[in-house]
Amino acid sequence: MTYLFVIVAAATVTYLLTPVARWLAVRWGAITAVRQRDVHTVPTPRMGGVAMYAGIVVAFLLVSNTEFMAGVFVDIRPIVGILGGAGLVAALGVIDDIYDLDWLTKLLGQVLAAGFMTSQGVLLYQLPIGGITAASNRLWVIVTIIAVVVCMNAVNFVDGLDGLAAGVLAIGGVAFFVYTYMLTRQTSADYSNLAALVIAALVGACLGFLPHNLSPARIFMGDSGALMLGFTFTAAAIVVTGQIDPGTVTERVSFPAIVPILLPVAVLILPLLDMAMAVVRRVGRGHSPFHADRMHLHHRLLSLGHTERRAVAIMYVWTAVFAFGVAALVQWSTTAVLIGLALGVVVATVLTLGPLRGRRTDQEVTAP
């Protein structure tokens, strides 16, 4: 019930504060103009990440004194690292939403936020595979910062259609929460867990923002939201990996114990694939990796004949297939999971390439 309360609290605060964020965006000039590569047809305020971050922080504050979460708040440093780093990223995003910072400044800011988080003890320091630990703490700091920066930008890359990024992170977050909670129950007598708390708050923030962001969107999350969500999600994945004690993992859950390494990739498979393809495509053409174009995965779905809403729904399905497929390893056998994953891939492929393409209704928003 505590985790459900966290989700509801984060969703409620985010939902109520999003109109305030929209008003601030209009007042401060944080407006996304209609560019050639964009799908939206009217200038739209951004900075939705401000409301989402507020929802996450308030949810943390509301459960900080509860008996169930007492163990989580014994050591405050990881919480400071996650919320503080996410706050730095959100602030960086706000500045970028208003002034359109250059890519180098944004990258330096992202590294700074990730570095602050590692300074508070939130970093990869072991792999739950036979208890492998690193000989050099500095090495793991570097690996952690790179992982956080990559995932932040992957989420930012996929934020190109109304409701897409928030929905993908909400779906993936639910899968991650289920996995984290189930693994915690199998490896610990204490069901409270920082990673589960972070993910629950993130899912709530996404759900609270979606009503304002679904097509036709009244506000975009902007870099303040996309980068912050990517940061927070990756932080939760790092916490799970670090908290698993290989000595307490039984043979039954020994394989699921390595899923923290795989699950973030499964949840972010579409954003990571999109980012990798974009970098290769742009560098191959002699452009900067940050050179914008209309070749993202969501643009390709639109070019296949899907409407904007249907393209978003299809990417939701692909995210659910991979995220829940990997998370299911904590409960079911590898064979059963692979069969289910194969069936899910078939369904998602039919939806992507099947007869629904090109069928549009007057109520749906079409690509320009």
Tab-separated table of C-alpha atoms in Angstrom:
chain	number	residue	atom	x	y	z
A	1	MET	CA	0.000	0.000	0.000
A	2	THR	CA	2.887	2.372	0.682
A	3	TYR	CA	4.164	2.082	-2.868
A	4	LEU	CA	0.646	2.624	-4.228
A	5	PHE	CA	0.434	5.750	-2.093
A	6	VAL	CA	3.737	6.955	-3.573
A	7	ILE	CA	2.419	6.472	-7.112
A	8	VAL	CA	-0.850	8.266	-6.364
A	9	ALA	CA	0.885	11.115	-4.530
A	10	ALA	CA	3.435	11.714	-7.302
A	11	ALA	CA	0.707	11.502	-9.956
A	12	THR	CA	-1.588	13.919	-8.126
A	13	VAL	CA	1.083	16.532	-7.455
A	14	THR	CA	2.374	16.301	-11.027
A	15	TYR	CA	-1.114	16.556	-12.501
A	16	LEU	CA	-2.000	19.610	-10.402
A	17	LEU	CA	1.316	21.412	-10.987
A	18	THR	CA	1.592	20.804	-14.729
A	19	PRO	CA	-0.717	23.763	-15.573
A	20	VAL	CA	1.543	25.904	-13.371
A	21	ALA	CA	4.590	24.667	-15.298
A	22	ARG	CA	2.776	25.480	-18.534
A	23	TRP	CA	2.045	29.007	-17.309
A	24	LEU	CA	5.692	29.494	-16.344
A	25	ALA	CA	6.824	28.176	-19.719
A	26	VAL	CA	4.629	30.686	-21.533
A	27	ARG	CA	5.775	33.484	-19.239
A	28	TRP	CA	9.473	32.623	-19.651
A	29	GLY	CA	9.321	31.926	-23.360
A	30	ALA	CA	9.970	28.184	-23.142
A	31	ILE	CA	7.962	27.430	-26.269
A	32	THR	CA	8.683	24.705	-28.815
A	33	ALA	CA	8.299	26.302	-32.236
A	34	VAL	CA	7.137	24.273	-35.236
A	35	ARG	CA	10.250	23.134	-37.071
A	36	GLN	CA	10.574	21.100	-40.229
A	37	ARG	CA	11.472	17.920	-38.328
A	38	ASP	CA	8.611	18.240	-35.816
A	39	VAL	CA	5.288	16.430	-35.837
A	40	HIS	CA	3.293	18.970	-33.807
A	41	THR	CA	1.626	21.732	-35.819
A	42	VAL	CA	1.302	24.556	-33.273
A	43	PRO	CA	3.891	26.142	-30.928
A	44	THR	CA	3.671	24.324	-27.600
A	45	PRO	CA	4.992	25.219	-24.125
A	46	ARG	CA	7.522	22.845	-22.565
A	47	MET	CA	9.048	22.570	-19.059
A	48	GLY	CA	6.679	19.818	-17.931
A	49	GLY	CA	9.643	18.263	-16.159
A	50	VAL	CA	9.309	20.901	-13.423
A	51	ALA	CA	5.959	19.468	-12.341
A	52	MET	CA	7.202	15.901	-12.667
A	53	TYR	CA	10.234	16.554	-10.483
A	54	ALA	CA	8.038	18.259	-7.876
A	55	GLY	CA	5.758	15.224	-7.843
A	56	ILE	CA	8.691	12.877	-7.192
A	57	VAL	CA	10.114	15.041	-4.394
A	58	VAL	CA	6.757	15.470	-2.647
A	59	ALA	CA	6.128	11.725	-2.796
A	60	PHE	CA	9.489	11.123	-1.107
A	61	LEU	CA	8.722	13.668	1.592
A	62	LEU	CA	5.309	12.185	2.327
A	63	VAL	CA	6.679	8.693	3.025
A	64	SER	CA	9.941	9.745	4.675
A	65	ASN	CA	8.554	9.282	8.199
A	66	THR	CA	6.504	6.154	7.618
A	67	GLU	CA	7.422	3.000	9.516
A	68	PHE	CA	7.539	0.900	6.347
A	69	MET	CA	10.178	3.153	4.746
A	70	ALA	CA	12.219	3.690	7.903
A	71	GLY	CA	15.060	1.491	6.684
A	72	VAL	CA	15.294	3.338	3.367
A	73	PHE	CA	15.804	6.691	5.059
A	74	VAL	CA	18.425	5.522	7.568
A	75	ASP	CA	21.180	6.513	5.157
A	76	ILE	CA	20.082	9.748	3.497
A	77	ARG	CA	23.082	10.105	1.184
A	78	PRO	CA	21.755	7.965	-1.694
A	79	ILE	CA	18.445	9.824	-1.582
A	80	VAL	CA	20.258	13.163	-1.639
A	81	GLY	CA	22.354	11.908	-4.525
A	82	ILE	CA	19.344	10.810	-6.591
A	83	LEU	CA	16.998	13.706	-5.849
A	84	GLY	CA	19.825	16.247	-5.899
A	85	GLY	CA	21.210	14.950	-9.183
A	86	ALA	CA	17.733	14.810	-10.707
A	87	GLY	CA	17.167	18.382	-9.533
A	88	LEU	CA	20.374	19.522	-11.209
A	89	VAL	CA	19.309	17.812	-14.436
A	90	ALA	CA	15.822	19.333	-14.251
A	91	ALA	CA	17.314	22.794	-13.683
A	92	LEU	CA	19.670	22.289	-16.611
A	93	GLY	CA	16.692	21.242	-18.696
A	94	VAL	CA	14.725	24.335	-17.709
A	95	ILE	CA	17.586	26.568	-18.822
A	96	ASP	CA	17.810	24.640	-22.074
A	97	ASP	CA	14.034	24.812	-22.571
A	98	ILE	CA	14.273	28.594	-22.318
A	99	TYR	CA	17.592	29.419	-23.967
A	100	ASP	CA	18.447	26.357	-26.135
A	101	LEU	CA	21.888	25.564	-24.753
A	102	ASP	CA	24.605	24.152	-26.985
A	103	TRP	CA	25.235	20.405	-26.802
A	104	LEU	CA	28.583	20.701	-25.002
A	105	THR	CA	27.122	22.764	-22.149
A	106	LYS	CA	24.306	20.271	-21.734
A	107	LEU	CA	26.721	17.358	-21.737
A	108	LEU	CA	28.914	18.960	-19.085
A	109	GLY	CA	25.846	19.614	-16.942
A	110	GLN	CA	24.749	15.989	-17.274
A	111	VAL	CA	28.195	14.741	-16.258
A	112	LEU	CA	28.146	17.084	-13.263
A	113	ALA	CA	24.755	15.760	-12.108
A	114	ALA	CA	25.833	12.138	-12.542
A	115	GLY	CA	29.093	12.872	-10.747
A	116	PHE	CA	27.213	14.396	-7.816
A	117	MET	CA	25.106	11.247	-7.534
A	118	THR	CA	28.190	9.025	-7.463
A	119	SER	CA	29.723	11.249	-4.776
A	120	GLN	CA	26.765	10.314	-2.567
A	121	GLY	CA	27.468	6.617	-2.954
A	122	VAL	CA	25.038	5.755	-5.764
A	123	LEU	CA	27.262	3.961	-8.240
A	124	LEU	CA	27.966	0.584	-9.723
A	125	TYR	CA	30.485	-1.120	-7.468
A	126	GLN	CA	29.725	-4.769	-8.024
A	127	LEU	CA	28.061	-7.058	-10.508
A	128	PRO	CA	25.634	-9.650	-9.115
A	129	ILE	CA	27.395	-12.408	-11.048
A	130	GLY	CA	29.379	-14.451	-8.574
A	131	GLY	CA	29.973	-11.337	-6.481
A	132	ILE	CA	32.352	-9.736	-8.968
A	133	THR	CA	33.652	-6.431	-7.644
A	134	ALA	CA	35.828	-3.801	-9.213
A	135	ALA	CA	39.428	-3.275	-8.233
A	136	SER	CA	39.199	0.451	-8.924
A	137	ASN	CA	36.465	2.636	-7.473
A	138	ARG	CA	37.405	5.345	-9.968
A	139	LEU	CA	36.640	2.954	-12.818
A	140	TRP	CA	33.127	2.333	-11.545
A	141	VAL	CA	32.549	6.055	-11.109
A	142	ILE	CA	33.405	6.574	-14.775
A	143	VAL	CA	31.235	3.635	-15.856
A	144	THR	CA	28.318	4.931	-13.779
A	145	ILE	CA	28.549	8.451	-15.198
A	146	ILE	CA	28.695	7.139	-18.763
A	147	ALA	CA	25.681	4.874	-18.179
A	148	VAL	CA	23.626	7.715	-16.705
A	149	VAL	CA	24.506	10.176	-19.472
A	150	VAL	CA	23.748	7.638	-22.215
A	151	CYS	CA	20.356	6.734	-20.746
A	152	MET	CA	19.414	10.373	-20.181
A	153	ASN	CA	20.057	11.211	-23.799
A	154	ALA	CA	18.332	8.049	-25.025
A	155	VAL	CA	15.106	9.133	-23.317
A	156	ASN	CA	15.552	12.617	-24.731
A	157	PHE	CA	15.958	11.193	-28.242
A	158	VAL	CA	12.663	9.305	-28.085
A	159	ASP	CA	10.691	12.297	-26.810
A	160	GLY	CA	9.299	13.190	-30.224
A	161	LEU	CA	5.575	12.390	-30.128
A	162	ASP	CA	2.840	13.415	-27.721
A	163	GLY	CA	2.798	11.075	-24.739
A	164	LEU	CA	5.617	8.890	-26.030
A	165	ALA	CA	8.442	9.345	-23.506
A	166	ALA	CA	6.159	9.557	-20.454
A	167	GLY	CA	4.233	6.472	-21.541
A	168	VAL	CA	7.334	4.434	-22.330
A	169	LEU	CA	8.874	5.248	-18.945
A	170	ALA	CA	5.590	4.564	-17.128
A	171	ILE	CA	5.224	1.123	-18.748
A	172	GLY	CA	8.880	0.252	-18.280
A	173	GLY	CA	8.759	1.624	-14.753
A	174	VAL	CA	5.880	-0.674	-13.800
A	175	ALA	CA	7.835	-3.669	-15.108
A	176	PHE	CA	10.929	-2.543	-13.223
A	177	PHE	CA	8.931	-2.004	-10.026
A	178	VAL	CA	7.384	-5.478	-10.206
A	179	TYR	CA	10.813	-7.015	-10.744
A	180	THR	CA	12.460	-5.013	-7.966
A	181	TYR	CA	9.706	-5.732	-5.449
A	182	MET	CA	9.601	-9.461	-6.216
A	183	LEU	CA	13.381	-9.822	-6.037
A	184	THR	CA	13.474	-7.893	-2.761
A	185	ARG	CA	10.898	-10.262	-1.269
A	186	GLN	CA	13.016	-13.253	-2.292
A	187	THR	CA	16.337	-11.895	-1.004
A	188	SER	CA	15.393	-9.803	2.042
A	189	ALA	CA	13.022	-9.817	4.987
A	190	ASP	CA	12.579	-6.052	4.585
A	191	TYR	CA	10.281	-5.292	1.635
A	192	SER	CA	11.102	-1.595	1.611
A	193	ASN	CA	13.614	-0.678	-1.057
A	194	LEU	CA	15.045	2.589	-2.341
A	195	ALA	CA	14.968	1.472	-5.972
A	196	ALA	CA	11.301	0.481	-5.742
A	197	LEU	CA	10.523	3.816	-4.089
A	198	VAL	CA	12.296	5.758	-6.841
A	199	ILE	CA	10.552	3.818	-9.599
A	200	ALA	CA	7.133	4.139	-7.948
A	201	ALA	CA	7.565	7.918	-7.735
A	202	LEU	CA	8.752	8.041	-11.358
A	203	VAL	CA	5.750	6.018	-12.576
A	204	GLY	CA	3.416	8.303	-10.656
A	205	ALA	CA	4.991	11.423	-12.145
A	206	CYS	CA	4.634	9.992	-15.659
A	207	LEU	CA	0.987	9.043	-15.083
A	208	GLY	CA	0.203	12.477	-13.676
A	209	PHE	CA	1.795	14.194	-16.657
A	210	LEU	CA	0.269	12.031	-19.401
A	211	PRO	CA	-3.242	13.573	-19.364
A	212	HIS	CA	-1.667	16.917	-20.271
A	213	ASN	CA	0.751	15.412	-22.786
A	214	LEU	CA	-1.352	12.968	-24.801
A	215	SER	CA	-2.176	14.051	-28.348
A	216	PRO	CA	-2.953	16.839	-28.863
A	217	ALA	CA	-0.492	17.864	-26.142
A	218	ARG	CA	-1.033	21.061	-24.179
A	219	ILE	CA	2.528	20.931	-22.851
A	220	PHE	CA	5.754	19.040	-23.577
A	221	MET	CA	8.026	17.687	-20.866
A	222	GLY	CA	11.034	19.302	-22.566
A	223	ASP	CA	14.619	18.525	-21.635
A	224	SER	CA	13.699	19.292	-18.031
A	225	GLY	CA	11.519	16.183	-18.085
A	226	ALA	CA	13.182	13.811	-20.538
A	227	LEU	CA	16.668	14.156	-19.059
A	228	MET	CA	15.344	14.017	-15.499
A	229	LEU	CA	13.343	10.840	-16.164
A	230	GLY	CA	16.323	9.174	-17.812
A	231	PHE	CA	18.523	10.130	-14.869
A	232	THR	CA	16.052	8.906	-12.250
A	233	PHE	CA	15.336	5.618	-13.988
A	234	THR	CA	19.027	4.828	-14.384
A	235	ALA	CA	19.669	5.738	-10.754
A	236	ALA	CA	17.066	3.182	-9.661
A	237	ALA	CA	18.699	0.515	-11.833
A	238	ILE	CA	22.091	1.285	-10.285
A	239	VAL	CA	20.650	1.070	-6.775
A	240	VAL	CA	19.169	-2.370	-7.475
A	241	THR	CA	22.466	-3.679	-8.817
A	242	GLY	CA	24.400	-2.357	-5.849
A	243	GLN	CA	21.974	-3.572	-3.186
A	244	ILE	CA	21.925	-7.224	-4.236
A	245	ASP	CA	24.048	-9.320	-1.915
A	246	PRO	CA	25.298	-12.287	-3.950
A	247	GLY	CA	25.646	-14.287	-0.754
A	248	THR	CA	21.887	-14.151	-0.100
A	249	VAL	CA	20.812	-15.006	-3.635
A	250	THR	CA	19.633	-18.588	-3.915
A	251	GLU	CA	20.049	-20.735	-6.986
A	252	ARG	CA	16.395	-20.136	-7.844
A	253	VAL	CA	16.939	-16.408	-8.209
A	254	SER	CA	20.611	-16.341	-9.174
A	255	PHE	CA	19.825	-15.675	-12.815
A	256	PRO	CA	17.191	-12.997	-12.076
A	257	ALA	CA	19.815	-11.295	-9.903
A	258	ILE	CA	21.678	-10.250	-13.044
A	259	VAL	CA	18.520	-8.774	-14.556
A	260	PRO	CA	19.287	-5.274	-13.166
A	261	ILE	CA	21.944	-5.164	-15.869
A	262	LEU	CA	19.499	-6.293	-18.569
A	263	LEU	CA	16.215	-4.696	-17.510
A	264	PRO	CA	17.186	-1.037	-18.035
A	265	VAL	CA	18.314	-1.997	-21.535
A	266	ALA	CA	15.023	-3.822	-22.115
A	267	VAL	CA	12.971	-0.859	-20.905
A	268	LEU	CA	15.021	1.619	-22.927
A	269	ILE	CA	15.556	-0.678	-25.901
A	270	LEU	CA	13.670	1.622	-28.276
A	271	PRO	CA	15.313	4.868	-27.073
A	272	LEU	CA	18.768	3.263	-27.057
A	273	LEU	CA	18.241	1.750	-30.505
A	274	ASP	CA	16.942	5.058	-31.806
A	275	MET	CA	19.927	6.931	-30.403
A	276	ALA	CA	22.447	4.397	-31.745
A	277	MET	CA	20.896	4.497	-35.221
A	278	ALA	CA	20.824	8.296	-35.177
A	279	VAL	CA	24.486	8.584	-34.199
A	280	VAL	CA	25.593	6.110	-36.875
A	281	ARG	CA	23.362	7.749	-39.487
A	282	ARG	CA	24.477	11.295	-38.772
A	283	VAL	CA	28.171	10.573	-38.388
A	284	GLY	CA	28.053	8.504	-41.570
A	285	ARG	CA	26.714	11.537	-43.413
A	286	GLY	CA	29.403	13.773	-41.991
A	287	HIS	CA	27.088	15.524	-39.522
A	288	SER	CA	27.292	15.999	-35.786
A	289	PRO	CA	25.626	13.222	-33.728
A	290	PHE	CA	23.367	15.983	-32.397
A	291	HIS	CA	22.279	17.115	-35.879
A	292	ALA	CA	18.466	16.861	-35.938
A	293	ASP	CA	16.596	14.954	-38.648
A	294	ARG	CA	13.288	13.194	-39.343
A	295	MET	CA	14.613	9.639	-39.267
A	296	HIS	CA	13.813	8.647	-35.682
A	297	LEU	CA	11.827	5.485	-35.037
A	298	HIS	CA	8.616	7.422	-34.498
A	299	HIS	CA	9.141	9.234	-37.800
A	300	ARG	CA	9.577	5.859	-39.502
A	301	LEU	CA	6.299	4.627	-38.011
A	302	LEU	CA	4.563	7.714	-39.354
A	303	SER	CA	6.092	7.126	-42.778
A	304	LEU	CA	4.690	3.569	-42.692
A	305	GLY	CA	1.226	5.081	-42.612
A	306	HIS	CA	0.483	5.074	-38.891
A	307	THR	CA	-1.136	8.058	-37.243
A	308	GLU	CA	0.669	9.794	-34.399
A	309	ARG	CA	-1.503	8.155	-31.756
A	310	ARG	CA	-1.128	4.718	-33.279
A	311	ALA	CA	2.644	5.131	-33.567
A	312	VAL	CA	2.792	5.970	-29.864
A	313	ALA	CA	0.637	2.951	-29.008
A	314	ILE	CA	2.876	0.655	-31.062
A	315	MET	CA	5.976	1.886	-29.240
A	316	TYR	CA	4.144	1.290	-25.953
A	317	VAL	CA	3.545	-2.315	-27.031
A	318	TRP	CA	7.195	-2.900	-27.962
A	319	THR	CA	8.315	-1.429	-24.629
A	320	ALA	CA	5.900	-3.656	-22.696
A	321	VAL	CA	7.001	-6.771	-24.580
A	322	PHE	CA	10.687	-6.370	-23.762
A	323	ALA	CA	10.346	-4.819	-20.294
A	324	PHE	CA	7.864	-7.323	-18.891
A	325	GLY	CA	9.581	-10.131	-20.785
A	326	VAL	CA	12.843	-9.545	-18.941
A	327	ALA	CA	11.168	-8.736	-15.608
A	328	ALA	CA	9.252	-12.038	-15.782
A	329	LEU	CA	12.527	-13.899	-15.235
A	330	VAL	CA	12.190	-13.228	-11.525
A	331	GLN	CA	9.099	-15.440	-11.351
A	332	TRP	CA	9.005	-17.831	-14.319
A	333	SER	CA	11.442	-20.178	-16.011
A	334	THR	CA	13.657	-18.996	-18.837
A	335	THR	CA	11.869	-21.274	-21.294
A	336	ALA	CA	8.428	-19.918	-20.403
A	337	VAL	CA	9.696	-16.351	-20.602
A	338	LEU	CA	11.283	-16.877	-24.010
A	339	ILE	CA	8.051	-18.373	-25.364
A	340	GLY	CA	6.031	-15.465	-24.049
A	341	LEU	CA	8.590	-12.983	-25.380
A	342	ALA	CA	8.465	-14.583	-28.835
A	343	LEU	CA	4.668	-14.367	-28.908
A	344	GLY	CA	4.844	-10.742	-27.823
A	345	VAL	CA	7.326	-9.915	-30.574
A	346	VAL	CA	5.030	-11.518	-33.163
A	347	VAL	CA	2.061	-9.457	-31.965
A	348	ALA	CA	4.098	-6.238	-31.911
A	349	THR	CA	5.452	-6.940	-35.402
A	350	VAL	CA	1.944	-7.521	-36.788
A	351	LEU	CA	0.777	-4.252	-35.252
A	352	THR	CA	3.783	-2.449	-36.720
A	353	LEU	CA	3.745	-3.860	-40.242
A	354	GLY	CA	0.237	-5.271	-40.512
A	355	PRO	CA	-3.005	-4.059	-42.096
A	356	LEU	CA	-3.609	-1.217	-39.627
A	357	ARG	CA	-1.195	0.960	-41.567
A	358	GLY	CA	-2.822	3.755	-43.508
A	359	ARG	CA	-6.234	3.425	-41.872
A	360	ARG	CA	-6.949	6.803	-40.353
A	361	THR	CA	-9.998	8.358	-38.815
A	362	ASP	CA	-10.964	11.992	-38.870
A	363	GLN	CA	-10.368	12.256	-35.133
A	364	GLU	CA	-6.746	11.092	-35.267
A	365	VAL	CA	-3.821	13.397	-35.717
A	366	THR	CA	-1.900	12.663	-38.872
A	367	ALA	CA	1.723	13.320	-39.635
A	368	PRO	CA	2.457	16.434	-41.721
